mmCIF file of C-alpha atoms in Angstrom:
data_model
loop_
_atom_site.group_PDB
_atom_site.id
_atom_site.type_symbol
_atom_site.label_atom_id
_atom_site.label_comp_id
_atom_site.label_asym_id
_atom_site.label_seq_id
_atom_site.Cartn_x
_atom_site.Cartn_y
_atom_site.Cartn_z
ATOM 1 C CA UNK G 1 -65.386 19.634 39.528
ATOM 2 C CA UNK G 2 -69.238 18.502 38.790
ATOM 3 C CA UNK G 3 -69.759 15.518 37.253
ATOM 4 C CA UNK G 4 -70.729 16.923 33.951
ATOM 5 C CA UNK G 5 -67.714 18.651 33.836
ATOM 6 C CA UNK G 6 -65.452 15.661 34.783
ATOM 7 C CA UNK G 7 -67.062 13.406 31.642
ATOM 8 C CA UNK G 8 -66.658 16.466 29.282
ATOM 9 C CA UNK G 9 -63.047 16.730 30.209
ATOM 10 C CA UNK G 10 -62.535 12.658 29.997
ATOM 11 C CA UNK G 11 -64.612 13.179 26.440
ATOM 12 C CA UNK G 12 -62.691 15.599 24.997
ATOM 13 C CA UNK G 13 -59.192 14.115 25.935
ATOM 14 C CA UNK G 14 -59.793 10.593 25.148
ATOM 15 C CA UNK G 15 -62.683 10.086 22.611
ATOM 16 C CA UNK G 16 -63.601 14.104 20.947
ATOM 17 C CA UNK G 17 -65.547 12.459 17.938
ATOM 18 C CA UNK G 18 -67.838 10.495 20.139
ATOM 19 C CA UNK G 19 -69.750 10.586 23.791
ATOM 20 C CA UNK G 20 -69.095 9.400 27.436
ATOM 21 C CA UNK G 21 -71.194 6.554 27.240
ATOM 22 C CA UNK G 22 -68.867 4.711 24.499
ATOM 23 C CA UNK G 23 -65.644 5.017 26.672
ATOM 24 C CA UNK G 24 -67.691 2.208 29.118
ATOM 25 C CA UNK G 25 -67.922 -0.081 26.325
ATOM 26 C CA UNK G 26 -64.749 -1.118 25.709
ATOM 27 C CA UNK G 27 -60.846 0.213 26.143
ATOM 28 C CA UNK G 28 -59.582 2.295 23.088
ATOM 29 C CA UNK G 29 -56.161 2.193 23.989
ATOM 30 C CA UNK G 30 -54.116 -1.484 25.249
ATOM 31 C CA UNK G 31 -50.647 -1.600 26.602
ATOM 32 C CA UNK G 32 -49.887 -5.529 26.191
ATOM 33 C CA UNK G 33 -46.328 -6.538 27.995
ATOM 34 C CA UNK G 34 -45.305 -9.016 26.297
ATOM 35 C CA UNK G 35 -41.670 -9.403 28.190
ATOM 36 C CA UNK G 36 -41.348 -8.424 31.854
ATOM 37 C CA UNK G 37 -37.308 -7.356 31.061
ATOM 38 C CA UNK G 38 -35.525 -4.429 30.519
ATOM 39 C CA UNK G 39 -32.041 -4.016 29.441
ATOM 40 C CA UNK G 40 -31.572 -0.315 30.847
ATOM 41 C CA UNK G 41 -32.020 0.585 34.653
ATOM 42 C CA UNK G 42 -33.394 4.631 34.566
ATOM 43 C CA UNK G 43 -33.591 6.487 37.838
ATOM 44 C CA UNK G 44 -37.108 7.719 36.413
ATOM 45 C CA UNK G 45 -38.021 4.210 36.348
ATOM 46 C CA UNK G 46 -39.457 1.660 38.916
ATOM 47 C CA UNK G 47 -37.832 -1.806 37.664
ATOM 48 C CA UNK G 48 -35.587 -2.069 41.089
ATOM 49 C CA UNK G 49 -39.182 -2.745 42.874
ATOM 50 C CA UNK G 50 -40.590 -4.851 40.206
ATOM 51 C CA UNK G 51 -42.452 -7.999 41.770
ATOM 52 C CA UNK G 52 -43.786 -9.857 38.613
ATOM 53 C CA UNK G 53 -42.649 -13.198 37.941
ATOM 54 C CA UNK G 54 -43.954 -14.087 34.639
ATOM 55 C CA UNK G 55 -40.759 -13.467 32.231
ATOM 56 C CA UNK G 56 -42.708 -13.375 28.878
ATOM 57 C CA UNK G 57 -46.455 -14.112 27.445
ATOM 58 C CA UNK G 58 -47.437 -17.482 26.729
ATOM 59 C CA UNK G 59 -48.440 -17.931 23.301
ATOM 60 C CA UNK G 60 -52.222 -19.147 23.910
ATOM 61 C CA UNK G 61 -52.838 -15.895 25.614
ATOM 62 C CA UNK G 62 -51.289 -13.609 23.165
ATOM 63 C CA UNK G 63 -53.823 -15.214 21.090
ATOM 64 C CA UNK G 64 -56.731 -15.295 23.290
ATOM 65 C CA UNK G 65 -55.889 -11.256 23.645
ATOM 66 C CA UNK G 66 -55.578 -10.973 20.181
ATOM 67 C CA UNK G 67 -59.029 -12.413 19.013
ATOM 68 C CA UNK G 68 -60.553 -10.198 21.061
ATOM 69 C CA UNK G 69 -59.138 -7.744 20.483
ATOM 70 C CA UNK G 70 -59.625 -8.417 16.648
ATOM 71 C CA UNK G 71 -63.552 -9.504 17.079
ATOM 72 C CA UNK G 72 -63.762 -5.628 18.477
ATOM 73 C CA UNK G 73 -61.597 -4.172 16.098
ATOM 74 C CA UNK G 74 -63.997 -0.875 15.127
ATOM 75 C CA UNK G 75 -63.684 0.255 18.489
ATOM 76 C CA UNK G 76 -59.739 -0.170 19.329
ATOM 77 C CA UNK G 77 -57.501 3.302 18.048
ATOM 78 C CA UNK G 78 -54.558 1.662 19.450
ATOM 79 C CA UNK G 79 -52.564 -1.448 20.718
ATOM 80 C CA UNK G 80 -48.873 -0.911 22.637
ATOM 81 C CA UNK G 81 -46.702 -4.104 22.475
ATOM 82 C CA UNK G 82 -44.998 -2.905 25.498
ATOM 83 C CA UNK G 83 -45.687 -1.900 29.230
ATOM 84 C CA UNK G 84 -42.528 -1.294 31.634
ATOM 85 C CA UNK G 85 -39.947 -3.111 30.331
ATOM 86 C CA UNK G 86 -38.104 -3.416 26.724
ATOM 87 C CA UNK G 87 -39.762 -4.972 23.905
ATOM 88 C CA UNK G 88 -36.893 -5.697 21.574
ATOM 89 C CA UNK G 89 -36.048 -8.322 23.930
ATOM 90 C CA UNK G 90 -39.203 -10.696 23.364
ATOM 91 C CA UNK G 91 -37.868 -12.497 19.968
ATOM 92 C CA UNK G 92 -41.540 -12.668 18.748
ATOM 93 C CA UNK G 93 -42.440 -9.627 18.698
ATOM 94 C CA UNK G 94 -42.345 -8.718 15.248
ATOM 95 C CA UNK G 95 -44.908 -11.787 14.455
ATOM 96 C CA UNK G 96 -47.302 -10.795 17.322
ATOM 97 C CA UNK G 97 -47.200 -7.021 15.440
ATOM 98 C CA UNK G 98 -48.193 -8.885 12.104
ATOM 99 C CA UNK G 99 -50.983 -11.016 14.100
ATOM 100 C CA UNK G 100 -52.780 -7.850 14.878
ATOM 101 C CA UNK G 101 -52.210 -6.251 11.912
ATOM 102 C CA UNK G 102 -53.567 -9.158 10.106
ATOM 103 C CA UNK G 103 -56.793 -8.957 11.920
ATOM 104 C CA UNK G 104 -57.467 -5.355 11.219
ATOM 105 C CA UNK G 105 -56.262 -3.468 14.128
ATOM 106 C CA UNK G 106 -55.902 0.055 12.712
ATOM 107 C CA UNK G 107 -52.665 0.880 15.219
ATOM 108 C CA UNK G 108 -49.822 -1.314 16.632
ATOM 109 C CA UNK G 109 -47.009 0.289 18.206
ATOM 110 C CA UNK G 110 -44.167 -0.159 20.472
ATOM 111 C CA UNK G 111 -41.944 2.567 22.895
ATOM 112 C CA UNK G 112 -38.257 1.161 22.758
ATOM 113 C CA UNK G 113 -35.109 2.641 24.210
ATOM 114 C CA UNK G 114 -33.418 2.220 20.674
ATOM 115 C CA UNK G 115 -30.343 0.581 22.255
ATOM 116 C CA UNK G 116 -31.162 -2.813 20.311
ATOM 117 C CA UNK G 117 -33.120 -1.411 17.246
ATOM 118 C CA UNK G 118 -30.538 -2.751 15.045
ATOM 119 C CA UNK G 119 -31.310 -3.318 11.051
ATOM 120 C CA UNK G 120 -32.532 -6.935 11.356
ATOM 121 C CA UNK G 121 -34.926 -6.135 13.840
ATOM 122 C CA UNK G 122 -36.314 -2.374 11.786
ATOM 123 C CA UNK G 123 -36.695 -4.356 8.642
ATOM 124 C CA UNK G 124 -38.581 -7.176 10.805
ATOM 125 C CA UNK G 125 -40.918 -5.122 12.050
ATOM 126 C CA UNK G 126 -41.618 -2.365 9.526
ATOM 127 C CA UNK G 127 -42.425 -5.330 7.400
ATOM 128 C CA UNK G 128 -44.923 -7.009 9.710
ATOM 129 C CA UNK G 129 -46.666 -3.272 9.151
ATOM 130 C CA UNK G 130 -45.838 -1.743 12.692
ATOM 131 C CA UNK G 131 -47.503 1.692 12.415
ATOM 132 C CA UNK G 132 -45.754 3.816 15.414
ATOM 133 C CA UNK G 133 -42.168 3.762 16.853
ATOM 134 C CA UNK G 134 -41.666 5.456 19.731
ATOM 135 C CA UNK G 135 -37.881 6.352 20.207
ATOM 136 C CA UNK G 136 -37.040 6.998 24.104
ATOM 137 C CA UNK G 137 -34.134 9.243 24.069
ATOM 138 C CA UNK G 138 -33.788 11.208 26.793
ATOM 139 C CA UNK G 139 -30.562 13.511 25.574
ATOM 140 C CA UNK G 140 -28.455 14.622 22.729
ATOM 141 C CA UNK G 141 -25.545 15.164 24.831
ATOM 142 C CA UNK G 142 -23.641 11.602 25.962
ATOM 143 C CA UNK G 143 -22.602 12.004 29.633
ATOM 144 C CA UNK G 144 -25.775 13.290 30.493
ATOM 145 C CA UNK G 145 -27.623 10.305 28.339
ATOM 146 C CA UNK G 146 -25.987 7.754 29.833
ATOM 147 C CA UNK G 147 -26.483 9.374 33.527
ATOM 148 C CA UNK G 148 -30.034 8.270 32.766
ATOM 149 C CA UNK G 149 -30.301 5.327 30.327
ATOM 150 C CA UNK G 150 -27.824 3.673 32.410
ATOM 151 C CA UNK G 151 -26.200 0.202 31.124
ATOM 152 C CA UNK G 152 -27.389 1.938 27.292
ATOM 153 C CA UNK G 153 -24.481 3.313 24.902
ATOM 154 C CA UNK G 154 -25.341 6.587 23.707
ATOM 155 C CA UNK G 155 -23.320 6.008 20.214
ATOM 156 C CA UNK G 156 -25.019 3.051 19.449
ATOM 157 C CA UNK G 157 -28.653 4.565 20.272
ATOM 158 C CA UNK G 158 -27.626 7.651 18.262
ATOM 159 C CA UNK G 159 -26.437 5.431 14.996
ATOM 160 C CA UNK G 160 -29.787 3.067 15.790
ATOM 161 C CA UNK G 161 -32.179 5.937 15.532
ATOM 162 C CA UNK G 162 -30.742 7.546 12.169
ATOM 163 C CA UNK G 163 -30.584 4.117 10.872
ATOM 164 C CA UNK G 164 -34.295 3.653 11.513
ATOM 165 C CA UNK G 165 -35.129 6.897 10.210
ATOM 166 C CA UNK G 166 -33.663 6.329 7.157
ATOM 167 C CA UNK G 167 -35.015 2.823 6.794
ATOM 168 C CA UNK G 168 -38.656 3.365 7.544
ATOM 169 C CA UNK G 169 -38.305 6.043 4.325
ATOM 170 C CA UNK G 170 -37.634 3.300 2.369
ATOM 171 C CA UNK G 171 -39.481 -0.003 3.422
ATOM 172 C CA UNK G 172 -42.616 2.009 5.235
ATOM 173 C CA UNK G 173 -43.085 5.777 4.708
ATOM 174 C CA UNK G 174 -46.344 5.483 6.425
ATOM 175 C CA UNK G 175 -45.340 4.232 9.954
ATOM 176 C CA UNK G 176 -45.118 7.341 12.299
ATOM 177 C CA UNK G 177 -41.712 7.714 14.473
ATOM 178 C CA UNK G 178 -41.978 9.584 17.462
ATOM 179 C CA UNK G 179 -38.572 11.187 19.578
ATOM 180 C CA UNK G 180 -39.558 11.312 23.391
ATOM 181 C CA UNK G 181 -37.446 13.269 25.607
ATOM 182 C CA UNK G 182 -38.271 12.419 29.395
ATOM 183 C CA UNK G 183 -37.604 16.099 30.206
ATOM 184 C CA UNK G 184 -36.420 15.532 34.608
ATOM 185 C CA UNK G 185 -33.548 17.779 36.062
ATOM 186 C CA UNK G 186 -30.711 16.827 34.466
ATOM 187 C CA UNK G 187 -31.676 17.508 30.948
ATOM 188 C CA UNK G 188 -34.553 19.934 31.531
ATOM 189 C CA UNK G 189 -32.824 23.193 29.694
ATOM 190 C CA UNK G 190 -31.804 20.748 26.474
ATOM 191 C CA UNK G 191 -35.499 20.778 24.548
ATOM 192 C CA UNK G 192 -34.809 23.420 22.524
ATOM 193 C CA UNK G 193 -31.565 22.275 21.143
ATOM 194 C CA UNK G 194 -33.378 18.520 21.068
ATOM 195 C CA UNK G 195 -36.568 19.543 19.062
ATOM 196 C CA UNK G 196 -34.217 21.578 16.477
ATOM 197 C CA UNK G 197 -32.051 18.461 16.317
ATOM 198 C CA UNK G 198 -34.786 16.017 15.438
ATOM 199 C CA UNK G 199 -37.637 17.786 13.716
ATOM 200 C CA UNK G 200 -35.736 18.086 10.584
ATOM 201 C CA UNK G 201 -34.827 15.084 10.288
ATOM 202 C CA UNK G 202 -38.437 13.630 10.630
ATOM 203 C CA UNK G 203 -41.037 13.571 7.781
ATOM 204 C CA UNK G 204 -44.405 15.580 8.164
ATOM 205 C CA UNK G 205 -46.499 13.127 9.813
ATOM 206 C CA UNK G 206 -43.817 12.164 12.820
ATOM 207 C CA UNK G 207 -43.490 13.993 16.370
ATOM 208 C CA UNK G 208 -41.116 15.238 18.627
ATOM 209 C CA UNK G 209 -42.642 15.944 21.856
ATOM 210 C CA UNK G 210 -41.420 15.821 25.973
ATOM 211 C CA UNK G 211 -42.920 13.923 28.310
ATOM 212 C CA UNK G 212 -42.520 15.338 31.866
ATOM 213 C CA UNK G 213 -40.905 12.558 34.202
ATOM 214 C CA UNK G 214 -43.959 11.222 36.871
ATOM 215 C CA UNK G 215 -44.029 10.011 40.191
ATOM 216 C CA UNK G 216 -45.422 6.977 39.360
ATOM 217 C CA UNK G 217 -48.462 7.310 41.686
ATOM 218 C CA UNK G 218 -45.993 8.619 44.807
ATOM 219 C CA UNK G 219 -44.076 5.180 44.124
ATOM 220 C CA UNK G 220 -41.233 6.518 42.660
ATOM 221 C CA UNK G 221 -38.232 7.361 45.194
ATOM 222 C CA UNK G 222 -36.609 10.361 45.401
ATOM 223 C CA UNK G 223 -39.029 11.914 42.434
ATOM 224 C CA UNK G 224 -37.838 15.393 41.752
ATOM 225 C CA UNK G 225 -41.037 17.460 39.688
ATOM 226 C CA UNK G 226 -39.997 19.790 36.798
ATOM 227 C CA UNK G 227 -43.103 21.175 36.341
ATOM 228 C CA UNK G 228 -46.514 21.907 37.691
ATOM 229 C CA UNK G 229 -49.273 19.091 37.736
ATOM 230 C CA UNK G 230 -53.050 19.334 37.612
ATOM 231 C CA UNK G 231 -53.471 15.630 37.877
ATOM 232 C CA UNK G 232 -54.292 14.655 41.339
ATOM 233 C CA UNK G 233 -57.327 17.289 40.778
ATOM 234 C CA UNK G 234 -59.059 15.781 37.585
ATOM 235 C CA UNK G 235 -60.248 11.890 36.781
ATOM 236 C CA UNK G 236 -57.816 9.812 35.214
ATOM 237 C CA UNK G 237 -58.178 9.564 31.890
ATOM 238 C CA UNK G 238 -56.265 5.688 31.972
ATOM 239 C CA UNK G 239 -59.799 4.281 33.773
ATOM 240 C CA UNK G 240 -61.891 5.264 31.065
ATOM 241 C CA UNK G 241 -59.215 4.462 28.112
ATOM 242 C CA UNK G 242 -56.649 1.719 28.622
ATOM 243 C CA UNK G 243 -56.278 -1.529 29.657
ATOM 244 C CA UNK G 244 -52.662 -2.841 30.784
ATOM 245 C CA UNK G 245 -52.587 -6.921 30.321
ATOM 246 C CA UNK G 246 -49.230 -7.779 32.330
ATOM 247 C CA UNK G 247 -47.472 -11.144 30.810
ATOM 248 C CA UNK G 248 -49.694 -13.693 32.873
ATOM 249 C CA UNK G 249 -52.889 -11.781 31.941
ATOM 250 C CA UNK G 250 -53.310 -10.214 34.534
ATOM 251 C CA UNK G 251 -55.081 -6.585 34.666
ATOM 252 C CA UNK G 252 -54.000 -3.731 37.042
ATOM 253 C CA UNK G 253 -55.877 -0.715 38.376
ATOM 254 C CA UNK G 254 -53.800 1.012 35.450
ATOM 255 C CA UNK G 255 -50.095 2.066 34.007
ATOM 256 C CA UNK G 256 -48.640 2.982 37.610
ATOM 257 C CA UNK G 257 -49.778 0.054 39.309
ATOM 258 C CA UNK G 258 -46.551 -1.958 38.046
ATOM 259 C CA UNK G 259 -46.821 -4.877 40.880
ATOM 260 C CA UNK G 260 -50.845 -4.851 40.508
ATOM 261 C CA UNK G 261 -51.528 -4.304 43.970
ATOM 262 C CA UNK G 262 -55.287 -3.688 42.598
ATOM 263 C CA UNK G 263 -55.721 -5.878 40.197
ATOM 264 C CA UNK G 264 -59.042 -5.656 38.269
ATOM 265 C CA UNK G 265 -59.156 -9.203 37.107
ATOM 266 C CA UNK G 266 -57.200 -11.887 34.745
ATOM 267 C CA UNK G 267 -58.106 -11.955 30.853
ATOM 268 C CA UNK G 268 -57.544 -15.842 30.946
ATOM 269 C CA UNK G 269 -60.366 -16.003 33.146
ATOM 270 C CA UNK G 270 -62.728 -13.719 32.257
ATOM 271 C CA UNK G 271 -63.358 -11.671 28.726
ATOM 272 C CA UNK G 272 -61.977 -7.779 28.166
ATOM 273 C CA UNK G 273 -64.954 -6.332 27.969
ATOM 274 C CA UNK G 274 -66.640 -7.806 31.176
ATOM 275 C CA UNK G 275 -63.686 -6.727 33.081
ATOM 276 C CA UNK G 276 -63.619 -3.428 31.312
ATOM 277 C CA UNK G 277 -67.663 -3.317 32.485
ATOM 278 C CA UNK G 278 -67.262 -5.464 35.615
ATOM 279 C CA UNK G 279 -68.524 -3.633 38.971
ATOM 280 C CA UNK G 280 -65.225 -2.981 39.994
ATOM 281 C CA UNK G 281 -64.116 -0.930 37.252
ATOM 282 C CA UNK G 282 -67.296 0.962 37.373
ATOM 283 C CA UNK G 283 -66.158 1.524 41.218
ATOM 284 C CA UNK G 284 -62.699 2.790 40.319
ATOM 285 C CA UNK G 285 -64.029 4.953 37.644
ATOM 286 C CA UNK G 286 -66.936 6.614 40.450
ATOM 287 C CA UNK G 287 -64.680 7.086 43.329
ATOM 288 C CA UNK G 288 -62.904 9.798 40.661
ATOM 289 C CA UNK G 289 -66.168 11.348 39.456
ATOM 290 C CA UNK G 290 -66.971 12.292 42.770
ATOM 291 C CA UNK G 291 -63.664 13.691 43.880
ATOM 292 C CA UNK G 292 -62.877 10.778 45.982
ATOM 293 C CA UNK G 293 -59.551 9.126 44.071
ATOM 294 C CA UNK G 294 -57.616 9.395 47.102
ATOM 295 C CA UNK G 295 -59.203 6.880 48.138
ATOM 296 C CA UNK G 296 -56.941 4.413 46.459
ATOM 297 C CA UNK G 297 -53.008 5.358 46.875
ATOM 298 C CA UNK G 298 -51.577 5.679 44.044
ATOM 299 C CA UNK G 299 -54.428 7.664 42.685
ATOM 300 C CA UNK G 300 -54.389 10.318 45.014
ATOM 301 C CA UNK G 301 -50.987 12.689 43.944
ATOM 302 C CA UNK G 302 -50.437 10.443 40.839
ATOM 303 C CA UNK G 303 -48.945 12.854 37.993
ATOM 304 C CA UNK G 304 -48.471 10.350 34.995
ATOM 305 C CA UNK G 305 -51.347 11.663 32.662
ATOM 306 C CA UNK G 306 -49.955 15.360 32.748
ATOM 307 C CA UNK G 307 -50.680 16.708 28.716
ATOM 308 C CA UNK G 308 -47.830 16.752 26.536
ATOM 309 C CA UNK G 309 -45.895 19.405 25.655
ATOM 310 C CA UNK G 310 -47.690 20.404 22.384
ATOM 311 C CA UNK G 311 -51.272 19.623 22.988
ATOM 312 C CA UNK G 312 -53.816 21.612 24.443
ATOM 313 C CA UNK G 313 -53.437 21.885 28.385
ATOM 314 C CA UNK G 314 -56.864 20.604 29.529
ATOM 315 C CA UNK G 315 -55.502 19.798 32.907
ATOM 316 C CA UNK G 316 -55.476 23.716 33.465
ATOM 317 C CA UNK G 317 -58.769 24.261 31.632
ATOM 318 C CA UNK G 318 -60.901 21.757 33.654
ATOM 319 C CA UNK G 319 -59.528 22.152 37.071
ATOM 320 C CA UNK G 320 -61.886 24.131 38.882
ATOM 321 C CA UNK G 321 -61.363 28.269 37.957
ATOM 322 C CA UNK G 322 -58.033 27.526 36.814
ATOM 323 C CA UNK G 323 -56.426 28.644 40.154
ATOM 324 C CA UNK G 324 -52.930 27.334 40.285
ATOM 325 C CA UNK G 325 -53.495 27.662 44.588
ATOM 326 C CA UNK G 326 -54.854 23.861 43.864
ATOM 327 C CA UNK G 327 -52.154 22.466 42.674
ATOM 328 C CA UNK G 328 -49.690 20.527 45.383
ATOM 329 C CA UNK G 329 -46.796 19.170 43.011
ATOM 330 C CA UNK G 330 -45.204 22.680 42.637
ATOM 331 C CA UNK G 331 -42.766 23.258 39.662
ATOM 332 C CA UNK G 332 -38.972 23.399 40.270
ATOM 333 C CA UNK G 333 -37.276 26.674 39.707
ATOM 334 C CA UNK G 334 -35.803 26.546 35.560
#
């Protein structure tokens, strides 16, 4: 892939409305963990090799983040209160959703696995003005759920979610829920039957969508593909459109890079957008233009950013002629 090509393809996925030069300015998309915890251990998920020891975000640098991120406000689409772990565990989390929202950030979301979205906590946070839910659930069918959300009741996850549902009708209509099925082995033939199940139950403006389990950037053990990835061919779109900031402010290479072992800097030392500028990112960002992303690990057969399942497939449009012979994570027989 030429480099024109590359930035059209980064363009068009990440910022369609604008041009290449404004995805250097400053992230559009933040993942902010503010808990390192999870009450669920998935096989899909890494948490068994997790080497952070900060437990939750220090109150000074939520702030610090938030300023900035509030001073910058025009050109942030989206802030995640969540990274690796479960959010409903940090018990401030529903004030750090109305800090942002105060300031004028146009989206603040969270991902949960639903097991502790009780009523306290959906009233809490539809009333600090949270704008997207994303609800985890991984199966409609219990033995099966809990095979993967393991330690997670599938009951109480099941009465959770309708609750929600039926809750954000009446306190927030405008906040969007999504249903995410991580479609992997065990539950890959269920979509159908999932998506009918949901979709009605949803109003216009929500989403049910699968999200095909990842190999975490070949760091995931035992990672079992269930469909065919363009990824390790194209530039990531997470260098040129998110910034994770881990619990002690720290800033990895990306989402994959769970025990930062390439950290791009620390936001209590040095401001978003110089990191998001700094040499190093502007490294990262040319090793993938010019077909050299092997160069760091994790980059090289990483399969996270594969498109969902009901957008446009630009992975297959941009790699080179479309020949599937490129592609080295095959699909598992259906």
């Amino acid at each position: 892939m030429n480099r024109a090509k590359a930035q059209e393809y980064l363009v068009k996925r990440i910022h369609p409305a604008g041009n290449y030069e404004e995805l250097l300015s400053f992230p559009r998309y933040f993942e902010i963990e503010t808990i390192n915890a999870c009450n669920a251990r998935c096989p899909m998920c890494t948490i068994d090799d997790w080497q952070r020891n900060t437990p939750t975000i220090k109150d000074d640098l939520f702030q610090k983040i938030s300023d900035e991120l509030i001073a910058n406000a025009k050109e942030v689409n989206r802030v995640c209160l969540y990274r690796d772990g479960e959010p409903l565990l940090d018990k401030k989390l529903a004030r750090r959703v109305q800090t942002l929202k105060d300031g004028g950030i146009r989206s603040v979301n969270i991902s949960t696995n639903v097991a502790l979205l009780n009523e306290r906590w959906a009233k809490s946070l539809l009333e600090a003005g949270l704008d997207e839910v994303l609800l985890s659930i991984d199966s409609l069918k219990k033995d099966v759920y809990e095979a993967i959300r393991v330690r997670l009741n599938f009951e109480q996850v099941m009465e959770n979610a309708l609750k929600f549902i039926e809750m954000r009708n009446r306190i927030r209509p405008e906040t969007t829920i999504i249903l995410r099925m991580i479609r992997q082995e065990s539950n890959f033939h269920e979509w159908p039957a999932y998506y009918e199940y949901w979709k009605p139950k949803l109003a216009a403006h929500d989403r049910v969508y699968y999200s095909d389990i990842h190999n975490w950037g070949g760091q995931l053990q035992q990672f079992k593909p269930v469909s065919m990835s363009y990824q390790p061919f194209l530039p990531c779109v997470a260098l040129w459109s998110l910034m994770i900031i881990f619990a002690n402010g720290d800033v990895p290479l990306c989402s994959v890079d769970y025990n930062n072992k390439f950290p791009l800097g620390n936001v209590r030392d040095q401001s978003i957008r110089d990191l998001w500028q700094s040499q190093l990112a502007h490294l990262r960002r040319e090793s993938h233009l010019s077909g050299n992303k092997g160069d760091v690990s994790i980059c090289k057969e990483c399969t996270a950013w594969n498109d969902a399942s009901d957008r446009e497939n630009y992975s297959r449009i941009y790699v080179d002629d479309g020949r599937l012979g490129l592609v080295t994570i095959p699909a598992e027989s259906n």
